[in-house]
Amino acid sequence: MIGGKHRFLKTNSPDRQDLFAAEAQGLLALRNAGLAAPEPLAHGVAGGEAYLLLEYLEPQRPGDFAALGRMLAKAHRQPAPQFGWARDNYIGSTPQKNTWCDDWAQFWRERRIRPQLKTAGLNVD
């Protein structure tokens, strides 16, 4: 508890600081789009560890997949002139490129599927 409120603290090795910075930015974007996501309160390195301090959200009833689907659909209805993101981020601890594309299929193929196939050791060039 901090200031009488529950918080959620994620820690990792110091070289993962950018992972937490990207996660904080992504969570803020979700919140700004009106979606339910924990508020990132602070991130950085302290005591030899990278950290991300988040608002604690009480888990809702398990398995509310319909609500998750509605939230996901709402996020994807946001209009945008291009597909991508303002910065690269991570899928787990794997770097994920988000360079802008004018075409959704190109973005999905080049920024999501091709890197995963390469990670799996498949020759996709």
mmCIF file of N, CA and C in Angstrom:
data_model
loop_
_atom_site.group_PDB
_atom_site.id
_atom_site.type_symbol
_atom_site.label_atom_id
_atom_site.label_comp_id
_atom_site.label_asym_id
_atom_site.label_seq_id
_atom_site.Cartn_x
_atom_site.Cartn_y
_atom_site.Cartn_z
ATOM 1 N N MET A 1 0.841 -1.186 0.000
ATOM 2 C CA MET A 1 0.000 0.000 0.000
ATOM 3 C C MET A 1 0.879 1.240 0.000
ATOM 4 N N ILE A 2 0.468 2.214 -0.776
ATOM 5 C CA ILE A 2 1.139 3.510 -0.807
ATOM 6 C C ILE A 2 0.052 4.565 -0.655
ATOM 7 N N GLY A 3 0.186 5.411 0.323
ATOM 8 C CA GLY A 3 -0.824 6.445 0.547
ATOM 9 C C GLY A 3 -2.208 5.866 0.800
ATOM 10 N N GLY A 4 -2.261 4.690 1.418
ATOM 11 C CA GLY A 4 -3.539 4.066 1.727
ATOM 12 C C GLY A 4 -4.191 3.353 0.548
ATOM 13 N N LYS A 5 -3.501 3.311 -0.588
ATOM 14 C CA LYS A 5 -4.070 2.663 -1.766
ATOM 15 C C LYS A 5 -3.181 1.503 -2.196
ATOM 16 N N HIS A 6 -3.828 0.448 -2.657
ATOM 17 C CA HIS A 6 -3.075 -0.678 -3.194
ATOM 18 C C HIS A 6 -2.437 -0.267 -4.518
ATOM 19 N N ARG A 7 -1.240 -0.748 -4.747
ATOM 20 C CA ARG A 7 -0.502 -0.501 -5.991
ATOM 21 C C ARG A 7 0.030 -1.835 -6.496
ATOM 22 N N PHE A 8 0.404 -1.870 -7.752
ATOM 23 C CA PHE A 8 0.990 -3.074 -8.351
ATOM 24 C C PHE A 8 2.359 -2.686 -8.867
ATOM 25 N N LEU A 9 3.401 -3.397 -8.452
ATOM 26 C CA LEU A 9 4.772 -3.081 -8.829
ATOM 27 C C LEU A 9 5.347 -4.220 -9.650
ATOM 28 N N LYS A 10 5.811 -3.891 -10.838
ATOM 29 C CA LYS A 10 6.510 -4.851 -11.685
ATOM 30 C C LYS A 10 7.986 -4.500 -11.650
ATOM 31 N N THR A 11 8.848 -5.505 -11.543
ATOM 32 C CA THR A 11 10.286 -5.265 -11.550
ATOM 33 C C THR A 11 10.952 -6.199 -12.553
ATOM 34 N N ASN A 12 12.127 -5.784 -12.980
ATOM 35 C CA ASN A 12 12.912 -6.575 -13.916
ATOM 36 C C ASN A 12 14.353 -6.074 -13.838
ATOM 37 N N SER A 13 15.219 -6.661 -14.639
ATOM 38 C CA SER A 13 16.614 -6.217 -14.651
ATOM 39 C C SER A 13 16.687 -4.809 -15.250
ATOM 40 N N PRO A 14 17.719 -4.043 -14.912
ATOM 41 C CA PRO A 14 17.809 -2.649 -15.343
ATOM 42 C C PRO A 14 17.785 -2.469 -16.859
ATOM 43 N N ASP A 15 18.257 -3.468 -17.603
ATOM 44 C CA ASP A 15 18.265 -3.335 -19.060
ATOM 45 C C ASP A 15 16.857 -3.417 -19.657
ATOM 46 N N ARG A 16 15.857 -3.707 -18.842
ATOM 47 C CA ARG A 16 14.465 -3.782 -19.306
ATOM 48 C C ARG A 16 13.690 -2.488 -19.037
ATOM 49 N N GLN A 17 14.391 -1.428 -18.703
ATOM 50 C CA GLN A 17 13.732 -0.155 -18.405
ATOM 51 C C GLN A 17 12.863 0.319 -19.573
ATOM 52 N N ASP A 18 13.363 0.185 -20.801
ATOM 53 C CA ASP A 18 12.595 0.645 -21.957
ATOM 54 C C ASP A 18 11.316 -0.170 -22.135
ATOM 55 N N LEU A 19 11.356 -1.438 -21.781
ATOM 56 C CA LEU A 19 10.155 -2.276 -21.848
ATOM 57 C C LEU A 19 9.055 -1.667 -20.987
ATOM 58 N N PHE A 20 9.402 -1.261 -19.777
ATOM 59 C CA PHE A 20 8.416 -0.668 -18.878
ATOM 60 C C PHE A 20 7.982 0.721 -19.359
ATOM 61 N N ALA A 21 8.883 1.492 -19.943
ATOM 62 C CA ALA A 21 8.514 2.802 -20.482
ATOM 63 C C ALA A 21 7.501 2.633 -21.619
ATOM 64 N N ALA A 22 7.742 1.663 -22.486
ATOM 65 C CA ALA A 22 6.816 1.407 -23.594
ATOM 66 C C ALA A 22 5.471 0.922 -23.073
ATOM 67 N N GLU A 23 5.494 0.067 -22.052
ATOM 68 C CA GLU A 23 4.242 -0.421 -21.474
ATOM 69 C C GLU A 23 3.441 0.717 -20.851
ATOM 70 N N ALA A 24 4.123 1.604 -20.149
ATOM 71 C CA ALA A 24 3.444 2.749 -19.537
ATOM 72 C C ALA A 24 2.787 3.616 -20.608
ATOM 73 N N GLN A 25 3.499 3.874 -21.696
ATOM 74 C CA GLN A 25 2.943 4.691 -22.778
ATOM 75 C C GLN A 25 1.721 3.997 -23.401
ATOM 76 N N GLY A 26 1.819 2.700 -23.608
ATOM 77 C CA GLY A 26 0.696 1.955 -24.172
ATOM 78 C C GLY A 26 -0.524 1.962 -23.260
ATOM 79 N N LEU A 27 -0.299 1.807 -21.956
ATOM 80 C CA LEU A 27 -1.419 1.844 -21.011
ATOM 81 C C LEU A 27 -2.088 3.212 -20.999
ATOM 82 N N LEU A 28 -1.286 4.272 -21.066
ATOM 83 C CA LEU A 28 -1.869 5.617 -21.132
ATOM 84 C C LEU A 28 -2.701 5.798 -22.398
ATOM 85 N N ALA A 29 -2.228 5.270 -23.513
ATOM 86 C CA ALA A 29 -2.985 5.372 -24.761
ATOM 87 C C ALA A 29 -4.310 4.627 -24.655
ATOM 88 N N LEU A 30 -4.295 3.458 -24.043
ATOM 89 C CA LEU A 30 -5.549 2.712 -23.847
ATOM 90 C C LEU A 30 -6.515 3.495 -22.972
ATOM 91 N N ARG A 31 -6.009 4.062 -21.892
ATOM 92 C CA ARG A 31 -6.859 4.857 -20.997
ATOM 93 C C ARG A 31 -7.412 6.087 -21.712
ATOM 94 N N ASN A 32 -6.553 6.737 -22.507
ATOM 95 C CA ASN A 32 -7.001 7.931 -23.237
ATOM 96 C C ASN A 32 -8.061 7.604 -24.286
ATOM 97 N N ALA A 33 -8.089 6.354 -24.731
ATOM 98 C CA ALA A 33 -9.103 5.910 -25.682
ATOM 99 C C ALA A 33 -10.377 5.460 -24.965
ATOM 100 N N GLY A 34 -10.397 5.597 -23.635
ATOM 101 C CA GLY A 34 -11.583 5.251 -22.866
ATOM 102 C C GLY A 34 -11.675 3.794 -22.461
ATOM 103 N N LEU A 35 -10.566 3.079 -22.541
ATOM 104 C CA LEU A 35 -10.563 1.661 -22.189
ATOM 105 C C LEU A 35 -10.093 1.462 -20.758
ATOM 106 N N ALA A 36 -10.505 0.371 -20.161
ATOM 107 C CA ALA A 36 -10.103 0.046 -18.795
ATOM 108 C C ALA A 36 -8.677 -0.509 -18.804
ATOM 109 N N ALA A 37 -7.789 0.216 -18.174
ATOM 110 C CA ALA A 37 -6.393 -0.212 -18.057
ATOM 111 C C ALA A 37 -5.827 0.444 -16.802
ATOM 112 N N PRO A 38 -4.888 -0.210 -16.142
ATOM 113 C CA PRO A 38 -4.306 0.410 -14.949
ATOM 114 C C PRO A 38 -3.524 1.670 -15.309
ATOM 115 N N GLU A 39 -3.606 2.643 -14.438
ATOM 116 C CA GLU A 39 -2.860 3.888 -14.648
ATOM 117 C C GLU A 39 -1.402 3.675 -14.267
ATOM 118 N N PRO A 40 -0.474 3.954 -15.195
ATOM 119 C CA PRO A 40 0.943 3.888 -14.821
ATOM 120 C C PRO A 40 1.280 5.102 -13.962
ATOM 121 N N LEU A 41 1.866 4.865 -12.803
ATOM 122 C CA LEU A 41 2.156 5.932 -11.852
ATOM 123 C C LEU A 41 3.611 6.375 -11.908
ATOM 124 N N ALA A 42 4.516 5.444 -12.176
ATOM 125 C CA ALA A 42 5.942 5.776 -12.250
ATOM 126 C C ALA A 42 6.679 4.603 -12.877
ATOM 127 N N HIS A 43 7.814 4.919 -13.514
ATOM 128 C CA HIS A 43 8.690 3.872 -14.028
ATOM 129 C C HIS A 43 10.104 4.414 -14.067
ATOM 130 N N GLY A 44 11.065 3.516 -14.047
ATOM 131 C CA GLY A 44 12.464 3.918 -14.079
ATOM 132 C C GLY A 44 13.344 2.810 -13.536
ATOM 133 N N VAL A 45 14.465 3.194 -12.948
ATOM 134 C CA VAL A 45 15.397 2.243 -12.337
ATOM 135 C C VAL A 45 15.699 2.747 -10.932
ATOM 136 N N ALA A 46 15.621 1.841 -9.973
ATOM 137 C CA ALA A 46 15.960 2.158 -8.576
ATOM 138 C C ALA A 46 16.456 0.887 -7.906
ATOM 139 N N GLY A 47 17.441 1.030 -7.080
ATOM 140 C CA GLY A 47 17.953 -0.122 -6.357
ATOM 141 C C GLY A 47 18.451 -1.239 -7.262
ATOM 142 N N GLY A 48 18.932 -0.875 -8.441
ATOM 143 C CA GLY A 48 19.460 -1.873 -9.359
ATOM 144 C C GLY A 48 18.410 -2.654 -10.126
ATOM 145 N N GLU A 49 17.156 -2.198 -10.085
ATOM 146 C CA GLU A 49 16.085 -2.869 -10.827
ATOM 147 C C GLU A 49 15.246 -1.856 -11.600
ATOM 148 N N ALA A 50 14.828 -2.270 -12.791
ATOM 149 C CA ALA A 50 13.827 -1.490 -13.515
ATOM 150 C C ALA A 50 12.482 -1.753 -12.846
ATOM 151 N N TYR A 51 11.616 -0.744 -12.863
ATOM 152 C CA TYR A 51 10.312 -0.924 -12.225
ATOM 153 C C TYR A 51 9.235 -0.184 -12.997
ATOM 154 N N LEU A 52 8.018 -0.642 -12.807
ATOM 155 C CA LEU A 52 6.815 0.022 -13.301
ATOM 156 C C LEU A 52 5.794 -0.068 -12.180
ATOM 157 N N LEU A 53 5.399 1.085 -11.674
ATOM 158 C CA LEU A 53 4.411 1.164 -10.603
ATOM 159 C C LEU A 53 3.069 1.497 -11.232
ATOM 160 N N LEU A 54 2.070 0.653 -10.938
ATOM 161 C CA LEU A 54 0.752 0.792 -11.541
ATOM 162 C C LEU A 54 -0.336 0.919 -10.492
ATOM 163 N N GLU A 55 -1.397 1.573 -10.891
ATOM 164 C CA GLU A 55 -2.635 1.535 -10.125
ATOM 165 C C GLU A 55 -3.045 0.064 -10.008
ATOM 166 N N TYR A 56 -3.562 -0.319 -8.850
ATOM 167 C CA TYR A 56 -4.048 -1.683 -8.684
ATOM 168 C C TYR A 56 -5.526 -1.704 -9.051
ATOM 169 N N LEU A 57 -5.869 -2.559 -9.979
ATOM 170 C CA LEU A 57 -7.269 -2.761 -10.344
ATOM 171 C C LEU A 57 -7.716 -4.105 -9.797
ATOM 172 N N GLU A 58 -8.797 -4.097 -9.076
ATOM 173 C CA GLU A 58 -9.347 -5.341 -8.546
ATOM 174 C C GLU A 58 -9.826 -6.205 -9.705
ATOM 175 N N PRO A 59 -9.408 -7.461 -9.740
ATOM 176 C CA PRO A 59 -9.862 -8.328 -10.839
ATOM 177 C C PRO A 59 -11.380 -8.425 -10.870
ATOM 178 N N GLN A 60 -11.918 -8.403 -12.073
ATOM 179 C CA GLN A 60 -13.357 -8.555 -12.254
ATOM 180 C C GLN A 60 -13.685 -10.038 -12.322
ATOM 181 N N ARG A 61 -14.943 -10.345 -12.469
ATOM 182 C CA ARG A 61 -15.312 -11.765 -12.502
ATOM 183 C C ARG A 61 -14.525 -12.466 -13.599
ATOM 184 N N PRO A 62 -14.004 -13.626 -13.312
ATOM 185 C CA PRO A 62 -13.174 -14.331 -14.294
ATOM 186 C C PRO A 62 -13.976 -14.767 -15.520
ATOM 187 N N GLY A 63 -13.291 -14.733 -16.636
ATOM 188 C CA GLY A 63 -13.884 -15.254 -17.853
ATOM 189 C C GLY A 63 -14.884 -14.356 -18.534
ATOM 190 N N ASP A 64 -14.856 -13.052 -18.268
ATOM 191 C CA ASP A 64 -15.782 -12.146 -18.943
ATOM 192 C C ASP A 64 -15.226 -11.822 -20.327
ATOM 193 N N PHE A 65 -15.202 -12.836 -21.173
ATOM 194 C CA PHE A 65 -14.609 -12.695 -22.495
ATOM 195 C C PHE A 65 -15.433 -11.797 -23.399
ATOM 196 N N ALA A 66 -16.741 -11.707 -23.164
ATOM 197 C CA ALA A 66 -17.581 -10.810 -23.959
ATOM 198 C C ALA A 66 -17.171 -9.360 -23.703
ATOM 199 N N ALA A 67 -16.923 -9.016 -22.435
ATOM 200 C CA ALA A 67 -16.483 -7.651 -22.101
ATOM 201 C C ALA A 67 -15.110 -7.383 -22.699
ATOM 202 N N LEU A 68 -14.223 -8.355 -22.654
ATOM 203 C CA LEU A 68 -12.907 -8.193 -23.260
ATOM 204 C C LEU A 68 -13.036 -7.966 -24.766
ATOM 205 N N GLY A 69 -13.893 -8.716 -25.414
ATOM 206 C CA GLY A 69 -14.127 -8.550 -26.853
ATOM 207 C C GLY A 69 -14.667 -7.173 -27.185
ATOM 208 N N ARG A 70 -15.596 -6.674 -26.375
ATOM 209 C CA ARG A 70 -16.142 -5.322 -26.605
ATOM 210 C C ARG A 70 -15.051 -4.262 -26.453
ATOM 211 N N MET A 71 -14.202 -4.428 -25.436
ATOM 212 C CA MET A 71 -13.121 -3.475 -25.217
ATOM 213 C C MET A 71 -12.128 -3.509 -26.380
ATOM 214 N N LEU A 72 -11.796 -4.694 -26.853
ATOM 215 C CA LEU A 72 -10.882 -4.836 -27.981
ATOM 216 C C LEU A 72 -11.480 -4.217 -29.249
ATOM 217 N N ALA A 73 -12.755 -4.454 -29.474
ATOM 218 C CA ALA A 73 -13.430 -3.876 -30.646
ATOM 219 C C ALA A 73 -13.437 -2.349 -30.559
ATOM 220 N N LYS A 74 -13.684 -1.808 -29.374
ATOM 221 C CA LYS A 74 -13.677 -0.354 -29.199
ATOM 222 C C LYS A 74 -12.299 0.221 -29.524
ATOM 223 N N ALA A 75 -11.251 -0.454 -29.090
ATOM 224 C CA ALA A 75 -9.889 0.020 -29.362
ATOM 225 C C ALA A 75 -9.613 0.034 -30.857
ATOM 226 N N HIS A 76 -10.105 -0.946 -31.573
ATOM 227 C CA HIS A 76 -9.826 -1.052 -33.005
ATOM 228 C C HIS A 76 -10.754 -0.211 -33.872
ATOM 229 N N ARG A 77 -11.761 0.412 -33.276
ATOM 230 C CA ARG A 77 -12.626 1.326 -34.032
ATOM 231 C C ARG A 77 -12.059 2.739 -34.087
ATOM 232 N N GLN A 78 -10.965 2.985 -33.371
ATOM 233 C CA GLN A 78 -10.362 4.315 -33.371
ATOM 234 C C GLN A 78 -9.794 4.608 -34.762
ATOM 235 N N PRO A 79 -10.252 5.680 -35.415
ATOM 236 C CA PRO A 79 -9.735 5.974 -36.762
ATOM 237 C C PRO A 79 -8.295 6.474 -36.709
ATOM 238 N N ALA A 80 -7.557 6.128 -37.739
ATOM 239 C CA ALA A 80 -6.166 6.580 -37.848
ATOM 240 C C ALA A 80 -5.787 6.590 -39.324
ATOM 241 N N PRO A 81 -4.913 7.515 -39.730
ATOM 242 C CA PRO A 81 -4.515 7.590 -41.135
ATOM 243 C C PRO A 81 -3.546 6.487 -41.544
ATOM 244 N N GLN A 82 -2.870 5.888 -40.567
ATOM 245 C CA GLN A 82 -1.883 4.846 -40.850
ATOM 246 C C GLN A 82 -1.972 3.772 -39.774
ATOM 247 N N PHE A 83 -1.205 2.708 -39.987
ATOM 248 C CA PHE A 83 -1.170 1.597 -39.053
ATOM 249 C C PHE A 83 0.228 1.504 -38.466
ATOM 250 N N GLY A 84 0.317 1.447 -37.150
ATOM 251 C CA GLY A 84 1.587 1.406 -36.454
ATOM 252 C C GLY A 84 1.459 2.119 -35.126
ATOM 253 N N TRP A 85 2.585 2.589 -34.644
ATOM 254 C CA TRP A 85 2.593 3.280 -33.350
ATOM 255 C C TRP A 85 3.756 4.251 -33.341
ATOM 256 N N ALA A 86 3.694 5.222 -32.461
ATOM 257 C CA ALA A 86 4.706 6.276 -32.402
ATOM 258 C C ALA A 86 6.069 5.774 -31.936
ATOM 259 N N ARG A 87 6.115 4.600 -31.338
ATOM 260 C CA ARG A 87 7.392 4.049 -30.874
ATOM 261 C C ARG A 87 7.352 2.539 -30.973
ATOM 262 N N ASP A 88 8.519 1.951 -31.026
ATOM 263 C CA ASP A 88 8.603 0.499 -30.966
ATOM 264 C C ASP A 88 8.312 0.074 -29.529
ATOM 265 N N ASN A 89 7.836 -1.153 -29.375
ATOM 266 C CA ASN A 89 7.572 -1.663 -28.036
ATOM 267 C C ASN A 89 7.935 -3.138 -27.986
ATOM 268 N N TYR A 90 7.227 -3.918 -27.199
ATOM 269 C CA TYR A 90 7.614 -5.307 -26.962
ATOM 270 C C TYR A 90 6.379 -6.186 -26.933
ATOM 271 N N ILE A 91 6.574 -7.428 -27.323
ATOM 272 C CA ILE A 91 5.579 -8.468 -27.091
ATOM 273 C C ILE A 91 6.253 -9.420 -26.114
ATOM 274 N N GLY A 92 5.863 -9.344 -24.859
ATOM 275 C CA GLY A 92 6.641 -9.974 -23.796
ATOM 276 C C GLY A 92 7.946 -9.211 -23.690
ATOM 277 N N SER A 93 9.066 -9.899 -23.801
ATOM 278 C CA SER A 93 10.365 -9.213 -23.777
ATOM 279 C C SER A 93 10.991 -9.133 -25.169
ATOM 280 N N THR A 94 10.243 -9.550 -26.185
ATOM 281 C CA THR A 94 10.746 -9.523 -27.554
ATOM 282 C C THR A 94 10.464 -8.158 -28.185
ATOM 283 N N PRO A 95 11.485 -7.466 -28.700
ATOM 284 C CA PRO A 95 11.249 -6.177 -29.357
ATOM 285 C C PRO A 95 10.251 -6.315 -30.512
ATOM 286 N N GLN A 96 9.412 -5.309 -30.638
ATOM 287 C CA GLN A 96 8.367 -5.293 -31.659
ATOM 288 C C GLN A 96 8.417 -3.951 -32.393
ATOM 289 N N LYS A 97 8.687 -3.988 -33.680
ATOM 290 C CA LYS A 97 8.740 -2.770 -34.496
ATOM 291 C C LYS A 97 7.325 -2.293 -34.797
ATOM 292 N N ASN A 98 7.147 -0.994 -34.801
ATOM 293 C CA ASN A 98 5.837 -0.403 -35.055
ATOM 294 C C ASN A 98 5.882 0.689 -36.115
ATOM 295 N N THR A 99 6.891 0.640 -36.989
ATOM 296 C CA THR A 99 7.022 1.642 -38.042
ATOM 297 C C THR A 99 5.714 1.740 -38.821
ATOM 298 N N TRP A 100 5.319 2.962 -39.133
ATOM 299 C CA TRP A 100 4.025 3.216 -39.775
ATOM 300 C C TRP A 100 3.939 2.593 -41.164
ATOM 301 N N CYS A 101 2.751 2.105 -41.496
ATOM 302 C CA CYS A 101 2.418 1.577 -42.825
ATOM 303 C C CYS A 101 1.087 2.182 -43.248
ATOM 304 N N ASP A 102 0.917 2.409 -44.535
ATOM 305 C CA ASP A 102 -0.351 2.929 -45.049
ATOM 306 C C ASP A 102 -1.404 1.843 -45.189
ATOM 307 N N ASP A 103 -0.968 0.599 -45.187
ATOM 308 C CA ASP A 103 -1.849 -0.528 -45.446
ATOM 309 C C ASP A 103 -1.832 -1.484 -44.256
ATOM 310 N N TRP A 104 -3.008 -1.866 -43.747
ATOM 311 C CA TRP A 104 -3.090 -2.744 -42.587
ATOM 312 C C TRP A 104 -2.450 -4.093 -42.872
ATOM 313 N N ALA A 105 -2.714 -4.685 -44.041
ATOM 314 C CA ALA A 105 -2.159 -6.000 -44.369
ATOM 315 C C ALA A 105 -0.628 -5.952 -44.388
ATOM 316 N N GLN A 106 -0.068 -4.874 -44.924
ATOM 317 C CA GLN A 106 1.382 -4.725 -44.934
ATOM 318 C C GLN A 106 1.916 -4.635 -43.503
ATOM 319 N N PHE A 107 1.260 -3.831 -42.671
ATOM 320 C CA PHE A 107 1.693 -3.706 -41.278
ATOM 321 C C PHE A 107 1.659 -5.071 -40.597
ATOM 322 N N TRP A 108 0.544 -5.777 -40.722
ATOM 323 C CA TRP A 108 0.395 -7.066 -40.058
ATOM 324 C C TRP A 108 1.452 -8.059 -40.537
ATOM 325 N N ARG A 109 1.663 -8.090 -41.842
ATOM 326 C CA ARG A 109 2.636 -9.024 -42.425
ATOM 327 C C ARG A 109 4.064 -8.679 -42.003
ATOM 328 N N GLU A 110 4.450 -7.395 -42.168
ATOM 329 C CA GLU A 110 5.847 -6.987 -41.970
ATOM 330 C C GLU A 110 6.220 -6.700 -40.521
ATOM 331 N N ARG A 111 5.296 -6.250 -39.711
ATOM 332 C CA ARG A 111 5.623 -5.850 -38.342
ATOM 333 C C ARG A 111 5.195 -6.875 -37.294
ATOM 334 N N ARG A 112 4.312 -7.800 -37.680
ATOM 335 C CA ARG A 112 3.849 -8.791 -36.710
ATOM 336 C C ARG A 112 4.200 -10.223 -37.124
ATOM 337 N N ILE A 113 3.721 -10.666 -38.269
ATOM 338 C CA ILE A 113 3.887 -12.068 -38.648
ATOM 339 C C ILE A 113 5.336 -12.400 -39.023
ATOM 340 N N ARG A 114 5.945 -11.622 -39.934
ATOM 341 C CA ARG A 114 7.318 -11.924 -40.377
ATOM 342 C C ARG A 114 8.303 -11.979 -39.205
ATOM 343 N N PRO A 115 8.305 -11.025 -38.278
ATOM 344 C CA PRO A 115 9.255 -11.125 -37.156
ATOM 345 C C PRO A 115 9.038 -12.364 -36.296
ATOM 346 N N GLN A 116 7.795 -12.763 -36.108
ATOM 347 C CA GLN A 116 7.533 -13.955 -35.301
ATOM 348 C C GLN A 116 8.022 -15.215 -36.009
ATOM 349 N N LEU A 117 7.838 -15.275 -37.319
ATOM 350 C CA LEU A 117 8.336 -16.418 -38.078
ATOM 351 C C LEU A 117 9.859 -16.483 -38.023
ATOM 352 N N LYS A 118 10.510 -15.307 -38.125
ATOM 353 C CA LYS A 118 11.981 -15.268 -37.999
ATOM 354 C C LYS A 118 12.424 -15.723 -36.614
ATOM 355 N N THR A 119 11.713 -15.291 -35.589
ATOM 356 C CA THR A 119 12.034 -15.700 -34.224
ATOM 357 C C THR A 119 11.916 -17.216 -34.086
ATOM 358 N N ALA A 120 10.952 -17.783 -34.784
ATOM 359 C CA ALA A 120 10.759 -19.239 -34.759
ATOM 360 C C ALA A 120 11.799 -19.978 -35.591
ATOM 361 N N GLY A 121 12.686 -19.225 -36.274
ATOM 362 C CA GLY A 121 13.746 -19.843 -37.051
ATOM 363 C C GLY A 121 13.362 -20.194 -38.466
ATOM 364 N N LEU A 122 12.260 -19.650 -38.950
ATOM 365 C CA LEU A 122 11.830 -19.928 -40.316
ATOM 366 C C LEU A 122 12.385 -18.879 -41.264
ATOM 367 N N ASN A 123 12.843 -19.296 -42.422
ATOM 368 C CA ASN A 123 13.366 -18.377 -43.428
ATOM 369 C C ASN A 123 12.184 -17.798 -44.206
ATOM 370 N N VAL A 124 11.931 -16.515 -44.018
ATOM 371 C CA VAL A 124 10.762 -15.886 -44.640
ATOM 372 C C VAL A 124 11.151 -14.778 -45.609
ATOM 373 N N ASP A 125 12.417 -14.664 -45.965
ATOM 374 C CA ASP A 125 12.835 -13.594 -46.874
ATOM 375 C C ASP A 125 12.677 -13.969 -48.320
#
